[in-house]
Amino acid sequence: VKWVNKQRVLVFASRGISHRDRHLMQDIRTLMPHSKPESKMERSENLFVVNEMCEMKNCNKCIMFEGRQKRDLYMWISNVPQGPSAKFLVENVYTMAELKLTGNCLKGSRPLLSFDENFNSKNPHYNLLKELFTQVFGTPNHHPKSQPFTDHVMTFTVLDNRIWFRPRFVLNPVKIFKGSFGGEALWDNSFYVSPAKLI
């Protein structure tokens, strides 16, 4: 009865991501007690299939990792099934195994989400992303798999037109779509350069 905010997040990847990226995906699952796993998706499948996968798993949010050329990692964050959804290029990845973090934060505890002042700025795309991150990364109160207390912070900071998730990875926004995994483009990053063009 207490569990009112029933957010469930499907966290999975398409085939072709590296072992390090797989560790990052596993870290995110560990940080989010309200997440659900799924087996790898074939790269040839249309992304709209993800909406059906979420429906079958009874999830209303999704984080999907997509690998390109066995080198570049993209992350989709979506509100299923109506949208919106956002696509990011993931940079500067550090997994939990590489970080020597001291502290005693317990598995399943609820995080405190911290956003810098840029998310309250006049840029509407940051306001939208803040709401999307809050719904996806914020563990619902009284979730059956969560601990009833808060003992760690997730920080989102905007710097150099990128979103820094301290201290695991950096998200370089590519596009925001009106629908879930597609539809009309609400915002396009004019600063974004594809990694393939930099080679």
Short mmCIF file of C-alpha atoms in Angstrom, two decimals:
data_model
loop_
_atom_site.label_atom_id
_atom_site.label_comp_id
_atom_site.label_asym_id
_atom_site.label_seq_id
_atom_site.Cartn_x
_atom_site.Cartn_y
_atom_site.Cartn_z
CA VAL A 1 0.00 0.00 0.00
CA LYS A 2 2.86 2.40 0.83
CA TRP A 3 4.61 1.81 -2.51
CA VAL A 4 2.76 4.42 -4.56
CA ASN A 5 5.41 5.60 -7.04
CA LYS A 6 5.74 2.36 -9.02
CA GLN A 7 8.75 3.12 -11.22
CA ARG A 8 10.45 0.07 -12.71
CA VAL A 9 13.48 0.52 -14.97
CA LEU A 10 14.57 -2.05 -17.56
CA VAL A 11 18.40 -1.96 -17.84
CA PHE A 12 19.97 -3.95 -20.67
CA ALA A 13 22.16 -3.73 -23.77
CA SER A 14 22.28 -4.67 -27.42
CA ARG A 15 24.89 -7.15 -28.62
CA GLY A 16 28.36 -5.79 -29.37
CA ILE A 17 29.23 -3.79 -26.23
CA SER A 18 32.67 -4.30 -24.68
CA HIS A 19 33.30 -6.09 -21.37
CA ARG A 20 34.04 -2.76 -19.66
CA ASP A 21 30.73 -1.32 -20.84
CA ARG A 22 29.01 -4.46 -19.58
CA HIS A 23 30.54 -3.84 -16.15
CA LEU A 24 29.16 -0.27 -16.23
CA MET A 25 25.70 -1.63 -17.02
CA GLN A 26 25.99 -4.06 -14.11
CA ASP A 27 27.09 -1.21 -11.81
CA ILE A 28 23.98 0.79 -12.73
CA ARG A 29 21.79 -2.23 -11.98
CA THR A 30 23.49 -2.52 -8.58
CA LEU A 31 22.90 1.17 -7.83
CA MET A 32 19.21 0.92 -8.75
CA PRO A 33 17.20 -1.60 -6.70
CA HIS A 34 14.12 -0.78 -8.81
CA SER A 35 15.83 -1.98 -12.02
CA LYS A 36 15.11 -5.18 -13.91
CA PRO A 37 17.53 -7.09 -16.17
CA GLU A 38 16.96 -8.37 -19.69
CA SER A 39 19.02 -10.49 -22.07
CA LYS A 40 20.92 -8.86 -24.93
CA MET A 41 18.98 -7.53 -27.90
CA GLU A 42 20.01 -8.26 -31.47
CA ARG A 43 21.43 -5.17 -33.17
CA SER A 44 19.37 -5.83 -36.31
CA GLU A 45 16.10 -5.33 -34.43
CA ASN A 46 14.20 -2.07 -34.56
CA LEU A 47 14.47 0.05 -31.40
CA PHE A 48 10.68 0.25 -31.14
CA VAL A 49 10.82 -3.42 -30.04
CA VAL A 50 12.25 -2.16 -26.72
CA ASN A 51 8.84 -0.69 -25.84
CA GLU A 52 7.28 -4.16 -26.14
CA MET A 53 10.10 -5.65 -24.05
CA CYS A 54 9.41 -3.08 -21.31
CA GLU A 55 5.70 -3.85 -21.42
CA MET A 56 6.34 -7.58 -21.01
CA LYS A 57 8.63 -6.88 -18.03
CA ASN A 58 6.08 -4.47 -16.54
CA CYS A 59 8.58 -1.56 -16.73
CA ASN A 60 7.70 2.08 -17.43
CA LYS A 61 11.29 3.37 -17.80
CA CYS A 62 14.27 2.05 -19.72
CA ILE A 63 18.06 2.42 -19.90
CA MET A 64 19.53 0.74 -22.97
CA PHE A 65 23.21 0.55 -23.93
CA GLU A 66 24.08 0.37 -27.60
CA GLY A 67 27.59 -0.40 -28.88
CA ARG A 68 28.97 0.84 -32.19
CA GLN A 69 32.09 -0.50 -33.92
CA LYS A 70 33.10 -2.25 -30.66
CA ARG A 71 34.42 1.09 -29.46
CA ASP A 72 31.68 3.71 -28.97
CA LEU A 73 28.97 3.32 -26.34
CA TYR A 74 25.58 5.02 -26.58
CA MET A 75 22.96 5.16 -23.83
CA TRP A 76 19.22 5.57 -24.36
CA ILE A 77 17.04 6.74 -21.47
CA SER A 78 13.34 6.56 -22.16
CA ASN A 79 9.93 7.02 -20.59
CA VAL A 80 7.93 4.07 -21.92
CA PRO A 81 5.69 4.03 -23.92
CA GLN A 82 4.75 7.68 -24.55
CA GLY A 83 8.22 9.25 -24.34
CA PRO A 84 10.20 11.39 -24.21
CA SER A 85 13.52 9.64 -24.76
CA ALA A 86 17.12 10.86 -24.92
CA LYS A 87 20.20 9.48 -26.62
CA PHE A 88 23.70 10.06 -25.20
CA LEU A 89 27.26 9.20 -26.12
CA VAL A 90 28.93 7.73 -23.01
CA GLU A 91 32.49 8.95 -22.37
CA ASN A 92 35.13 8.62 -19.62
CA VAL A 93 33.77 5.39 -18.14
CA TYR A 94 35.02 4.26 -14.73
CA THR A 95 33.52 1.10 -13.28
CA MET A 96 33.12 0.38 -9.57
CA ALA A 97 35.92 -2.18 -9.74
CA GLU A 98 38.35 0.56 -10.86
CA LEU A 99 37.31 3.09 -8.21
CA LYS A 100 38.60 2.69 -4.69
CA LEU A 101 35.65 4.25 -2.93
CA THR A 102 35.67 4.38 0.84
CA GLY A 103 32.42 4.40 2.74
CA ASN A 104 29.72 2.07 3.89
CA CYS A 105 26.76 2.74 1.61
CA LEU A 106 24.50 -0.30 1.65
CA LYS A 107 23.16 -2.05 -1.42
CA GLY A 108 19.58 -1.06 -2.09
CA SER A 109 19.68 2.22 -0.17
CA ARG A 110 17.93 5.19 -1.77
CA PRO A 111 20.11 7.90 -3.37
CA LEU A 112 19.87 11.64 -2.92
CA LEU A 113 19.87 13.17 -6.42
CA SER A 114 21.85 16.40 -6.75
CA PHE A 115 21.62 18.65 -9.85
CA ASP A 116 23.70 21.76 -10.44
CA GLU A 117 22.14 25.15 -11.27
CA ASN A 118 22.35 24.54 -15.04
CA PHE A 119 19.40 22.14 -14.77
CA ASN A 120 17.27 25.04 -13.52
CA SER A 121 18.47 27.34 -16.28
CA LYS A 122 16.64 28.82 -19.23
CA ASN A 123 17.63 25.81 -21.35
CA PRO A 124 14.43 23.73 -21.54
CA HIS A 125 16.27 20.57 -22.63
CA TYR A 126 18.15 20.48 -19.30
CA ASN A 127 14.86 20.87 -17.41
CA LEU A 128 13.43 17.93 -19.34
CA LEU A 129 16.53 15.80 -18.74
CA LYS A 130 16.42 16.61 -15.02
CA GLU A 131 12.86 15.30 -14.80
CA LEU A 132 13.82 12.19 -16.80
CA PHE A 133 16.88 11.49 -14.59
CA THR A 134 14.81 12.04 -11.43
CA GLN A 135 12.20 9.49 -12.48
CA VAL A 136 14.75 6.93 -13.73
CA PHE A 137 17.56 7.10 -11.13
CA GLY A 138 15.48 8.02 -8.08
CA THR A 139 14.53 4.88 -6.15
CA PRO A 140 10.80 5.03 -5.26
CA ASN A 141 9.99 5.32 -1.58
CA HIS A 142 9.00 2.01 0.07
CA HIS A 143 10.13 -0.03 -2.94
CA PRO A 144 10.20 -3.72 -1.86
CA LYS A 145 13.89 -4.17 -2.78
CA SER A 146 15.11 -0.85 -1.35
CA GLN A 147 16.40 0.02 2.10
CA PRO A 148 14.31 2.56 4.08
CA PHE A 149 17.08 5.19 4.29
CA THR A 150 19.32 7.44 2.20
CA ASP A 151 23.11 7.18 2.52
CA HIS A 152 24.66 8.21 -0.82
CA VAL A 153 24.41 10.98 -3.41
CA MET A 154 24.19 10.86 -7.21
CA THR A 155 25.48 14.12 -8.65
CA PHE A 156 24.64 15.45 -12.12
CA THR A 157 26.76 18.39 -13.27
CA VAL A 158 26.78 20.23 -16.59
CA LEU A 159 30.25 21.12 -17.87
CA ASP A 160 31.55 21.56 -21.41
CA ASN A 161 28.06 20.82 -22.85
CA ARG A 162 28.15 17.39 -21.20
CA ILE A 163 26.48 15.86 -18.17
CA TRP A 164 28.93 14.47 -15.61
CA PHE A 165 27.64 11.64 -13.46
CA ARG A 166 30.06 11.67 -10.53
CA PRO A 167 32.29 9.74 -10.67
CA ARG A 168 31.33 6.97 -13.09
CA PHE A 169 30.82 8.39 -16.59
CA VAL A 170 30.09 11.43 -18.75
CA LEU A 171 27.00 11.74 -20.93
CA ASN A 172 27.31 13.72 -24.16
CA PRO A 173 23.69 14.45 -25.23
CA VAL A 174 22.96 13.68 -28.88
CA LYS A 175 19.19 14.09 -29.30
CA ILE A 176 15.94 14.23 -27.38
CA PHE A 177 12.92 12.60 -29.00
CA LYS A 178 9.24 13.19 -28.34
CA GLY A 179 8.40 9.48 -28.43
CA SER A 180 10.00 6.45 -26.82
CA PHE A 181 13.06 5.43 -28.91
CA GLY A 182 12.06 7.62 -31.84
CA GLY A 183 9.54 10.11 -33.11
CA GLU A 184 9.88 13.83 -33.58
CA ALA A 185 13.21 15.36 -32.49
CA LEU A 186 12.55 17.91 -29.72
CA TRP A 187 16.19 18.97 -29.39
CA ASP A 188 19.42 18.36 -31.32
CA ASN A 189 22.88 19.03 -29.88
CA SER A 190 24.69 21.43 -32.21
CA PHE A 191 27.98 20.79 -30.36
CA TYR A 192 27.87 17.02 -30.82
CA VAL A 193 30.41 15.46 -33.18
CA SER A 194 30.18 11.75 -33.96
CA PRO A 195 33.28 9.79 -32.82
CA ALA A 196 33.47 8.24 -36.31
CA LYS A 197 34.21 11.71 -37.78
CA LEU A 198 37.10 12.25 -35.37
CA ILE A 199 39.09 9.26 -36.65
#
